[in-house]
CSV table of C-alpha atoms and ligand atoms in Angstrom, one decimal:
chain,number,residue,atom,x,y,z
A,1148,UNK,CA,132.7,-13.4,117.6
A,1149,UNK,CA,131.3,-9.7,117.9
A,1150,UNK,CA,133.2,-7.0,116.4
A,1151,UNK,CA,131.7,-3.2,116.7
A,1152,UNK,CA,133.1,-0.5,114.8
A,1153,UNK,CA,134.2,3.2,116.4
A,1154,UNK,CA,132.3,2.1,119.5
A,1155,UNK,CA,132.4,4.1,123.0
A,1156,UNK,CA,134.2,1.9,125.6
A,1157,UNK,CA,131.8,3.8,128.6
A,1158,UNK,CA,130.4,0.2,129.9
A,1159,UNK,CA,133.9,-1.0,129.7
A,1160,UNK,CA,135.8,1.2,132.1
A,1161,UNK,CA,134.5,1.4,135.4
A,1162,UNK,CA,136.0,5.2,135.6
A,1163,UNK,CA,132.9,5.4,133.3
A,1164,UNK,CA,135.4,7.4,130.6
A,1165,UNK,CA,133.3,8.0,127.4
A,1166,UNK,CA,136.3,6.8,125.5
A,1167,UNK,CA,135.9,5.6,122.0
A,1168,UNK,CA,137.7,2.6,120.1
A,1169,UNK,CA,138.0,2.2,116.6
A,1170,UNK,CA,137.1,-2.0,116.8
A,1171,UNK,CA,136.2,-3.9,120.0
A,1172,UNK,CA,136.5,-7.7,119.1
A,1173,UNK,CA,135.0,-10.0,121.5
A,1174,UNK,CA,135.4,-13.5,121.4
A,1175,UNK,CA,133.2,-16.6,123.1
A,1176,UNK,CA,136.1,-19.6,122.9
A,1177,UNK,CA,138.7,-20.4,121.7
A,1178,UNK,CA,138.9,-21.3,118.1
A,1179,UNK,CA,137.5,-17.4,117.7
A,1180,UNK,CA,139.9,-16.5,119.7
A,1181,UNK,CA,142.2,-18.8,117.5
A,1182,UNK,CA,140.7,-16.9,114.5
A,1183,UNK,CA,141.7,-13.9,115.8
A,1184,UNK,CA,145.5,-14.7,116.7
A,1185,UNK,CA,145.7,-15.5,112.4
A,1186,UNK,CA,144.3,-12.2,111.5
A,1187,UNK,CA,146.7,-10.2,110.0
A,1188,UNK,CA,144.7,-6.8,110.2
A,1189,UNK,CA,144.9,-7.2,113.4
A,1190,UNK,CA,147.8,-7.8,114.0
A,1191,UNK,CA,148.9,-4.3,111.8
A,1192,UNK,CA,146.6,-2.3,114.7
A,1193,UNK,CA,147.4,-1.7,118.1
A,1194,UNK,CA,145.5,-3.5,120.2
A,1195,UNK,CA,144.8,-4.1,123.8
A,1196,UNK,CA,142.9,-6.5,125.8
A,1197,UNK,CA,140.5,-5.8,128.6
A,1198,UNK,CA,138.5,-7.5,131.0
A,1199,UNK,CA,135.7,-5.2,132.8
A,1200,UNK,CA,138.0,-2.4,132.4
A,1201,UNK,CA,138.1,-2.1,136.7
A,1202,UNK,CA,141.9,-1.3,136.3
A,1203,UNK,CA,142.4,0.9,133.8
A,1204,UNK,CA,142.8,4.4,132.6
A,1205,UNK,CA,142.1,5.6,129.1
A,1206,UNK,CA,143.5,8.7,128.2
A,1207,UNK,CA,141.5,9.1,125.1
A,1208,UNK,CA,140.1,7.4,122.2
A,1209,UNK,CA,141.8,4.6,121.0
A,1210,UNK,CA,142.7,4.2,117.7
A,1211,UNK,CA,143.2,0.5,117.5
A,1212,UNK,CA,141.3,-2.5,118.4
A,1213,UNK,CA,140.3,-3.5,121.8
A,1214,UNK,CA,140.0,-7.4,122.9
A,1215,UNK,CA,137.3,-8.9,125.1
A,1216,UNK,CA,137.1,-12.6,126.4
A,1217,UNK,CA,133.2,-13.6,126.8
A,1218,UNK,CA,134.5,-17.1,127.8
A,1219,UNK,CA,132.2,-18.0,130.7
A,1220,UNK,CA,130.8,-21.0,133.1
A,1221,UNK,CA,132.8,-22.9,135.6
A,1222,UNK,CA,134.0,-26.4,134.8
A,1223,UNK,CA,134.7,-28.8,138.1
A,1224,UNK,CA,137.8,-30.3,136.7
A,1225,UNK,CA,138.7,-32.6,139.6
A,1226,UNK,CA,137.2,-33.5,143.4
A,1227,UNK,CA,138.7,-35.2,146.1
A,1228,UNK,CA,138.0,-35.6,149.7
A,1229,UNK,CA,139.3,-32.6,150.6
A,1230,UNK,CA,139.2,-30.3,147.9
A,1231,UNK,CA,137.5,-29.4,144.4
A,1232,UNK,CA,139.3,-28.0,141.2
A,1233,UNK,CA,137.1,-25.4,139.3
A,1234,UNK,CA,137.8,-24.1,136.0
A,1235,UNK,CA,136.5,-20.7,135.2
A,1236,UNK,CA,136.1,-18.7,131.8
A,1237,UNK,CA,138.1,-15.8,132.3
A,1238,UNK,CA,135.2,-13.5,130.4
A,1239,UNK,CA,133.2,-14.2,134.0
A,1240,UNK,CA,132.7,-12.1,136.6
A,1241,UNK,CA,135.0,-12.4,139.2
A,1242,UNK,CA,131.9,-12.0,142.3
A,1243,UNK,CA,129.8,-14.3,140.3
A,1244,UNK,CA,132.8,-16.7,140.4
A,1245,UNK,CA,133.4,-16.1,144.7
A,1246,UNK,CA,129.9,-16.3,145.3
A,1247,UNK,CA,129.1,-19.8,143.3
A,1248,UNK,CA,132.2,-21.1,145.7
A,1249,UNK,CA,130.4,-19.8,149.1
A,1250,UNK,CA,127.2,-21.2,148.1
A,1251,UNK,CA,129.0,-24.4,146.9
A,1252,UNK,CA,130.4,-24.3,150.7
A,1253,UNK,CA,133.7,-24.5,148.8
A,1254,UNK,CA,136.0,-21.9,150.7
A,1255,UNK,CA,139.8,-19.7,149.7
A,1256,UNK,CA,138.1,-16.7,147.9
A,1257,UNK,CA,135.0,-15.3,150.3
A,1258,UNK,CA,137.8,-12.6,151.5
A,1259,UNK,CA,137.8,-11.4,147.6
A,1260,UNK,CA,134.2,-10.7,147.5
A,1261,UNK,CA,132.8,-7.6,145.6
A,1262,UNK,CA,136.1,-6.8,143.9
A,1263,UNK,CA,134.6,-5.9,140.4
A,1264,UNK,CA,136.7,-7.1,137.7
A,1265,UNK,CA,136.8,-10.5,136.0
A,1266,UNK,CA,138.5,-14.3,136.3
A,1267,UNK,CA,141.1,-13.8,133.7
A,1268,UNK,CA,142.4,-10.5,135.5
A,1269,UNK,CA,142.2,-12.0,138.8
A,1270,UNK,CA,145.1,-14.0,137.4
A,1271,UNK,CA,147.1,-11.4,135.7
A,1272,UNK,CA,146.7,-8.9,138.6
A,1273,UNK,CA,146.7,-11.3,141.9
A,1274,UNK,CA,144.0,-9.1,143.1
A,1275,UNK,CA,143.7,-9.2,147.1
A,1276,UNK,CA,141.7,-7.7,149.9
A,1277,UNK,CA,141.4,-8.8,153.6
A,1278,UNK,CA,144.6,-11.2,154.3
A,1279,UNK,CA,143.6,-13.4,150.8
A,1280,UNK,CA,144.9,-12.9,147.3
A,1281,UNK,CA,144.0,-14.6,144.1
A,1282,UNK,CA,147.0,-16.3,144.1
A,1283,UNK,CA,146.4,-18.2,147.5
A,1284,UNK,CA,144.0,-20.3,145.5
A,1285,UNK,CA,145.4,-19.9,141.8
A,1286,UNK,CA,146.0,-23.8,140.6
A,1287,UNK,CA,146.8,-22.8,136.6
A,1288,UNK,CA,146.5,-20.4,134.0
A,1289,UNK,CA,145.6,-21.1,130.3
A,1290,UNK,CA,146.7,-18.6,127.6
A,1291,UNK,CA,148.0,-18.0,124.2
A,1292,UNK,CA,150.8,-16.4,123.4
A,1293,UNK,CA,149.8,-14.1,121.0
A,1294,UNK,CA,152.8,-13.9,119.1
A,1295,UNK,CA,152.8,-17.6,117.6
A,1296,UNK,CA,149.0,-18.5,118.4
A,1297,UNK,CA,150.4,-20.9,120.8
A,1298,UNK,CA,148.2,-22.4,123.8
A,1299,UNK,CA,150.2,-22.7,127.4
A,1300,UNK,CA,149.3,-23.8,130.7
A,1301,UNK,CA,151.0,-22.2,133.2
A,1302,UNK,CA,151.4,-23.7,136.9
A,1303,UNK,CA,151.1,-22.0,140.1
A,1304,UNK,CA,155.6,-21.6,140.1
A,1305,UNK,CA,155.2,-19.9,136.9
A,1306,UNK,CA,153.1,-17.3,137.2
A,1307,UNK,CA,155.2,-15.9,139.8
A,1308,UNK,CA,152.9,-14.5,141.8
A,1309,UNK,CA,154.0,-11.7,144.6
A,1310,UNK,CA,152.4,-8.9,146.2
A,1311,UNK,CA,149.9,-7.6,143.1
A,1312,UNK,CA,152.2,-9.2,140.5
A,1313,UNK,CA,152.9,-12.1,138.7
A,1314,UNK,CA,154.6,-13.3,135.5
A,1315,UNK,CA,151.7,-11.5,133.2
A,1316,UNK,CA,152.6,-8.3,134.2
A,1317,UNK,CA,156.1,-8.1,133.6
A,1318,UNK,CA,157.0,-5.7,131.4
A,1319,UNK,CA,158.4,-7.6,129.0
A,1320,UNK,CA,155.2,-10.3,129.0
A,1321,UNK,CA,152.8,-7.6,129.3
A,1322,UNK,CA,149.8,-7.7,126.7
A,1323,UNK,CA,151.4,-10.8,125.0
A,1324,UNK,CA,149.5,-13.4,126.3
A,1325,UNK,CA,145.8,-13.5,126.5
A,1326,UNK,CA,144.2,-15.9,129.3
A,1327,UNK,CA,141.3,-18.3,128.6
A,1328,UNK,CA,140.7,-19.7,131.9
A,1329,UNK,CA,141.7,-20.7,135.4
A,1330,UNK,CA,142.0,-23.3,137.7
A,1331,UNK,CA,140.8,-23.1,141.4
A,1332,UNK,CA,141.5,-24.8,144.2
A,1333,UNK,CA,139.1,-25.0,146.9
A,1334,UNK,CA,138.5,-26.3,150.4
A,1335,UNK,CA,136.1,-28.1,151.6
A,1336,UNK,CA,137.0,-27.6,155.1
A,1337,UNK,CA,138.3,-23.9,155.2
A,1338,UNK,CA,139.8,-22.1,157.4
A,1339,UNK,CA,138.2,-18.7,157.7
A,1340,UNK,CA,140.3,-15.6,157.9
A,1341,UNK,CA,138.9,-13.3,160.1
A,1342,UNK,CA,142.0,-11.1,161.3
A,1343,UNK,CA,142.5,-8.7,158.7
A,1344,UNK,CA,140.7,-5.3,159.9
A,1345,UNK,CA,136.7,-5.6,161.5
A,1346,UNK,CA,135.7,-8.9,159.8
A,1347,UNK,CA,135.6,-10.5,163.1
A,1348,UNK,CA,133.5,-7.4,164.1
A,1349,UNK,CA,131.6,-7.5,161.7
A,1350,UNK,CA,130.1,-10.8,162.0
A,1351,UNK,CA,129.7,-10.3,165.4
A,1352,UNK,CA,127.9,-13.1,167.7
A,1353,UNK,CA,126.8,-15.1,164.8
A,1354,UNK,CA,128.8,-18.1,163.9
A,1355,UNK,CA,131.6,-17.2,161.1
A,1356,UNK,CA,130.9,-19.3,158.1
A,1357,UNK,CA,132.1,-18.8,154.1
A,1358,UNK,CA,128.6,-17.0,153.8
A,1359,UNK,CA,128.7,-14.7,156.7
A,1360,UNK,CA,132.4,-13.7,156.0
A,1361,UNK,CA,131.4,-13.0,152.4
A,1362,UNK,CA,128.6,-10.8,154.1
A,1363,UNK,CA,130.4,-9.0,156.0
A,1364,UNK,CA,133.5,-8.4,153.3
A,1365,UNK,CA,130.4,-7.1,150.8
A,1366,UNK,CA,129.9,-4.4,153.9
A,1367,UNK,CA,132.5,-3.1,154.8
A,1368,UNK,CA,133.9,-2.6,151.0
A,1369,UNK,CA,130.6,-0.7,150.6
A,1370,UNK,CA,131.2,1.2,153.6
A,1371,UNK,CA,134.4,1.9,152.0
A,1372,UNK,CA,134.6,1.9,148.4
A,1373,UNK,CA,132.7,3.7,146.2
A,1374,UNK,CA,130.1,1.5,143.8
A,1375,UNK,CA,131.6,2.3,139.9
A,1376,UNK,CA,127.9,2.1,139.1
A,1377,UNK,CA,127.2,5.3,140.8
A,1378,UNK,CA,130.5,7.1,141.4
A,1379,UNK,CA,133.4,5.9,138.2
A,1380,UNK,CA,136.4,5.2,139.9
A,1381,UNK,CA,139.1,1.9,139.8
A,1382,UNK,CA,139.2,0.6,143.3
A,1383,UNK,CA,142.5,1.5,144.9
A,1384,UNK,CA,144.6,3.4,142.4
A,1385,UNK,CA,148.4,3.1,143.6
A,1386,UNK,CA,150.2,0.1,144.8
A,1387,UNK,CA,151.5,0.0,148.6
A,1388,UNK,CA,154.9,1.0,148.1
A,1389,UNK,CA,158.0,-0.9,149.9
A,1390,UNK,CA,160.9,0.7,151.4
A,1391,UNK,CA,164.1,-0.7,152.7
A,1392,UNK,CA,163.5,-1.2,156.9
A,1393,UNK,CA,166.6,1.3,157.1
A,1394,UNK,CA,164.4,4.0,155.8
A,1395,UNK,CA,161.0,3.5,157.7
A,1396,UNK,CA,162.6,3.3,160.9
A,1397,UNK,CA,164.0,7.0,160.1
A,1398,UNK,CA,160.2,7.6,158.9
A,1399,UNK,CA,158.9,5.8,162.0
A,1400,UNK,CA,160.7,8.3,164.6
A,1401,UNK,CA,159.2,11.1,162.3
A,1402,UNK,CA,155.2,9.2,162.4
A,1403,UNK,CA,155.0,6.6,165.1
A,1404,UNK,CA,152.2,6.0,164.4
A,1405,UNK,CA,152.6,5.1,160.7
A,1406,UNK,CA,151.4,1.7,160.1
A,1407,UNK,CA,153.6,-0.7,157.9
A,1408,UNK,CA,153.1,-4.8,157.6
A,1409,UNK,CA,156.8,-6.7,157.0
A,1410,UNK,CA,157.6,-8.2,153.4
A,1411,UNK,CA,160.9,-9.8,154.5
A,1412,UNK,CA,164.6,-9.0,156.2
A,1413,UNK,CA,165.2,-5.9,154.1
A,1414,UNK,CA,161.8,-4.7,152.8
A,1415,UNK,CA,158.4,-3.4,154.5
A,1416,UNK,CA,155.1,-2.4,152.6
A,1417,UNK,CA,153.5,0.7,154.0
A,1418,UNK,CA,149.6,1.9,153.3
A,1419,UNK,CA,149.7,4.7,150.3
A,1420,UNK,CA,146.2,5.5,151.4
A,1421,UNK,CA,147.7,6.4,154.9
A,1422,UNK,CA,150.6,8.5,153.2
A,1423,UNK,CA,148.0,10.5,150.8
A,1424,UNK,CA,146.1,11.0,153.8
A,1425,UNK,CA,148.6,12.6,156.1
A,1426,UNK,CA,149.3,14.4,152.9
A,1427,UNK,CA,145.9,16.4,153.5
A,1428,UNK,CA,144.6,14.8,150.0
A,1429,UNK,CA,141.2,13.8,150.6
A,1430,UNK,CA,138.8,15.7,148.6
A,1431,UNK,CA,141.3,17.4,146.5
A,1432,UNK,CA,140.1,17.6,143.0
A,1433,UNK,CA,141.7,18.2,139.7
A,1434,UNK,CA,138.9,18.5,136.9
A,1435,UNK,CA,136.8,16.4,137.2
A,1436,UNK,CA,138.7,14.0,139.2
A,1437,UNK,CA,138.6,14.0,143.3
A,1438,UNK,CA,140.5,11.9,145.7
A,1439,UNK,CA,137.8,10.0,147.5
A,1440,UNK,CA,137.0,10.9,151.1
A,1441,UNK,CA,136.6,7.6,152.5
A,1442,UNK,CA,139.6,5.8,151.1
A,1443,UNK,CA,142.3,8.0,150.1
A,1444,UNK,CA,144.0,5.4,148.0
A,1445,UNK,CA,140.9,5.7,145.7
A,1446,UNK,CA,140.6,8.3,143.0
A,1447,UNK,CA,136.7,9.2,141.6
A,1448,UNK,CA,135.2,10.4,138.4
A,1449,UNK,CA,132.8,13.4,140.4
A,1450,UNK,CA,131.3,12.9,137.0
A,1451,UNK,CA,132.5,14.9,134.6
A,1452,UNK,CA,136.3,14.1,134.7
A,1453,UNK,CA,138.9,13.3,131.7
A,1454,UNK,CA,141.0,10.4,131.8
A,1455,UNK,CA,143.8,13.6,131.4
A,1456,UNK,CA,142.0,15.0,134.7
A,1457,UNK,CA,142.4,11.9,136.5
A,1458,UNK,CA,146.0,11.0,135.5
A,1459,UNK,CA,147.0,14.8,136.4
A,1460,UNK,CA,145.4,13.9,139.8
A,1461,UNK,CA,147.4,11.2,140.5
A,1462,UNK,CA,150.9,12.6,139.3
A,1463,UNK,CA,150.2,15.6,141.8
A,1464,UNK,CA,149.4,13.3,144.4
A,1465,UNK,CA,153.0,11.0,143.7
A,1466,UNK,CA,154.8,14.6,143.5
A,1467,UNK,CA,153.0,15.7,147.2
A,1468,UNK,CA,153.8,12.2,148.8
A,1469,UNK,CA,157.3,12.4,147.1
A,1470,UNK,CA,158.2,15.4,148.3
A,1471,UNK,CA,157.0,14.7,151.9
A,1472,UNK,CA,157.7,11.4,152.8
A,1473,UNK,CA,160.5,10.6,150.1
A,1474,UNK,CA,158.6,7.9,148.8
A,1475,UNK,CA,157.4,7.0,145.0
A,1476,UNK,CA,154.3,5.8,144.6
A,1477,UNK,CA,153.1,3.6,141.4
A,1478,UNK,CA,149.7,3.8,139.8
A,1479,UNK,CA,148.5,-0.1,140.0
A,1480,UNK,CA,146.0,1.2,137.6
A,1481,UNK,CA,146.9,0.5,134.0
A,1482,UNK,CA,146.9,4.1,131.5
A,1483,UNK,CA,146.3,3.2,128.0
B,2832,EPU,N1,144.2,4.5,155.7
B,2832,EPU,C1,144.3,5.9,155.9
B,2832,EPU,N2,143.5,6.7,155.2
B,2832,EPU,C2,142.5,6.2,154.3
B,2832,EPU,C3,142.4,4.8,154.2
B,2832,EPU,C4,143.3,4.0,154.9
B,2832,EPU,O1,145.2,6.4,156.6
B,2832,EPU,O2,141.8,7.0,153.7
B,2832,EPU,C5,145.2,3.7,156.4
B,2832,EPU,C6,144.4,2.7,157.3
B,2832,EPU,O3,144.3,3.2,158.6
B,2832,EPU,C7,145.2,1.5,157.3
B,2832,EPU,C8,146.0,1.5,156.1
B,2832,EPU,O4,145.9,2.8,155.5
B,2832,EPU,O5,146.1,1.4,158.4
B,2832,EPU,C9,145.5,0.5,155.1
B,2832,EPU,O6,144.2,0.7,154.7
B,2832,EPU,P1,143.2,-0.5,154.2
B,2832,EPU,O7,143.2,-1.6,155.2
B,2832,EPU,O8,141.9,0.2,153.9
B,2832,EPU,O9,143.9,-1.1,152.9
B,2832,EPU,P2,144.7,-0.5,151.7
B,2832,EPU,O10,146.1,-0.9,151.9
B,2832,EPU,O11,144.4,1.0,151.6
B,2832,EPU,C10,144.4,-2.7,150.3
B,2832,EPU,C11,144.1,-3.0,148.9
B,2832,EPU,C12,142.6,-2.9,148.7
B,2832,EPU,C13,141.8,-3.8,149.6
B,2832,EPU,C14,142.2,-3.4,151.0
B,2832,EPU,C15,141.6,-4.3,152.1
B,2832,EPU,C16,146.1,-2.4,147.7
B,2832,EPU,C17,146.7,-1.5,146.7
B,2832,EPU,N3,144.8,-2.1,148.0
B,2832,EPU,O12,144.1,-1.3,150.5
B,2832,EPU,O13,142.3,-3.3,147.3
B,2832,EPU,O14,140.4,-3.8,149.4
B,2832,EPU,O15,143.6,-3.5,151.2
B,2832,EPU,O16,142.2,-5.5,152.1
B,2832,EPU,O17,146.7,-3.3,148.1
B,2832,EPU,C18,141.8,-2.5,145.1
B,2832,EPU,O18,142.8,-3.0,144.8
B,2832,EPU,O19,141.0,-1.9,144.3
B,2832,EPU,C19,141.4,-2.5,146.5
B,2832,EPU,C20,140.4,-1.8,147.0
């Protein structure tokens, strides 16, 4: 177990915030982990748990302890025919994890390549990009609930998993349970997704295989996205909203050409980004902080921001989009 004292969280939070905490704990299995759950000085801090800190906002130092999981490797649980279980540490890095599946030829995640972050948040968050989400592929989570020490698998039904949610961040589960690992389920024989925006396009004549689809992912996100190793920033910063069908037909004869994808009978999700941008946002800055010119859902760090800069950012965006679409948008990044 590595514990640092009054340490600066800046390779921790991909805003690239030079935070500081007063402990960072990080453990590398679980009897440390164990270890820690009995502590009782920690348990008289706050504390907060992390993974690569790709979600997440700190407002300023942090006068408690922050937890990291360094539970790594990959574990092949189970194989049939048709399909390989893979247990992952969730202390691993989430691309690491996609791209030892490709190469494997072992197919459900290629769509999730280059989303920085780690296994055990893929699980908490349901991260997703280009028609797949975590959850897709999501067999079981493992985690302790930090309140008894108590270990608890949780199947696929109970994580309930939706739309960039599941059980782990409902507010009254949230922070009190810390995940060790994850179970995958993979194809064998996959059926490629190639619909969602220029994938298709992107691979062009060649033939569209878990490798080439990965490929072509990696480009356009780096067409797109911003690299946290050169610009901070936390990949898309609000959720898409939803808003009842009644409304966004009455929004739809105002912007035809406002795009929207159906969630069921009553509800439809519409593109933030596309809101912020008919907003006029991109490029505005507050501080330090800038809303990014590519991808208007993204918020950067032009290198000297505060975390204060960046939050103030995005409350002026919510207040813009609010007052001219009627429509509340939530930070899916997490402020601490
Ligand atoms: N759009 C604009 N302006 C922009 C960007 C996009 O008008 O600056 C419009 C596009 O024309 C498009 C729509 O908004 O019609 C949606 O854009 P895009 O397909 O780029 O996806 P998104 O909804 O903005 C989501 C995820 C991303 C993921 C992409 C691709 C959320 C919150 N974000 O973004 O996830 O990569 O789809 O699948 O669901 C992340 O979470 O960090 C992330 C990058």
């Amino acid at each position: 177990m590595r514990i640092e004292q009054n340490y600066s969280l800046l390779k921790h939070n991909t805003f690239g915030l030079n935070v500081k905490t007063g402990y960072f704990v990080e453990y590398d299995n679980e009897a440390d982990l164990q270890r820690l759950l009995r502590d009782e000085y920690f348990f008289s801090q706050q504390f907060w748990h992390i993974g690569q800190g790709s979600n997440l906002l700190f407002l300023g130092d942090f006068d408690g302890v922050i937890v990291h999981s360094a539970i790594r490797g990959i574990e092949k649980v189970e194989e049939t025919e048709d399909f390989v279980w893979l247990k992952a540490g969730a202390g691993m890095d989430w691309d690491s994890f996609v791209d030892h599946c490709v190469q494997n030829g072992w197919g459900g995640l290629e769509n999730l390549s280059l989303i920085p972050g780690e296994v055990g948040a893929s699980a908490v968050q349901n991260i997703g990009a280009y028609g797949a989400e975590a959850a897709d592929c999501i067999e079981e989570v493992h985690a302790y609930f930090i309140e008894t020490g108590e270990k608890r698998i949780f199947s696929k039904t109970e994580c309930k998993y939706a739309y960039r949610f599941s059980f782990f961040k409902q507010p009254e589960n949230r922070g009190k349970y810390y995940i060790t690992h994850v179970v995958y389920k993979l194809s064998k024989h996959p059926e490629l997704r190639l619909d969602y925006g220029n994938i298709r396009e992107c691979i062009g004549a060649g033939a569209a295989t878990l490798e080439t689809v990965r490929a072509a992912v990696i480009s356009i996100r780096k067409a797109k996205l911003p690299d946290p190793a050169e610009t901070g920033n936390a990949g898309s910063f609000f959720v898409n909203p939803y808003i009842n069908k009644e409304y966004y037909e009455n929004l739809k004869k105002r912007y035809p050409d406002m795009p929207h994808y159906p969630v069921d009978e009553k509800m439809v999700k519409v593109p933030a980004a596309w809101l912020i941008d008919r907003c006029g946002l991109k490029g505005k800055t507050k501080g330090g902080a800038a809303v990014h010119e590519k991808q208007s859902l993204v918020i950067i760090n032009r290198g000297n921001a505060s975390g204060k800069d960046i939050a103030d950012l995005a409350a002026e965006i919510c207040r813009i989009v609010k007052k001219k679409f009627a429509v509340e948008l939530q930070p899916e990044v997490n402020y601490i």
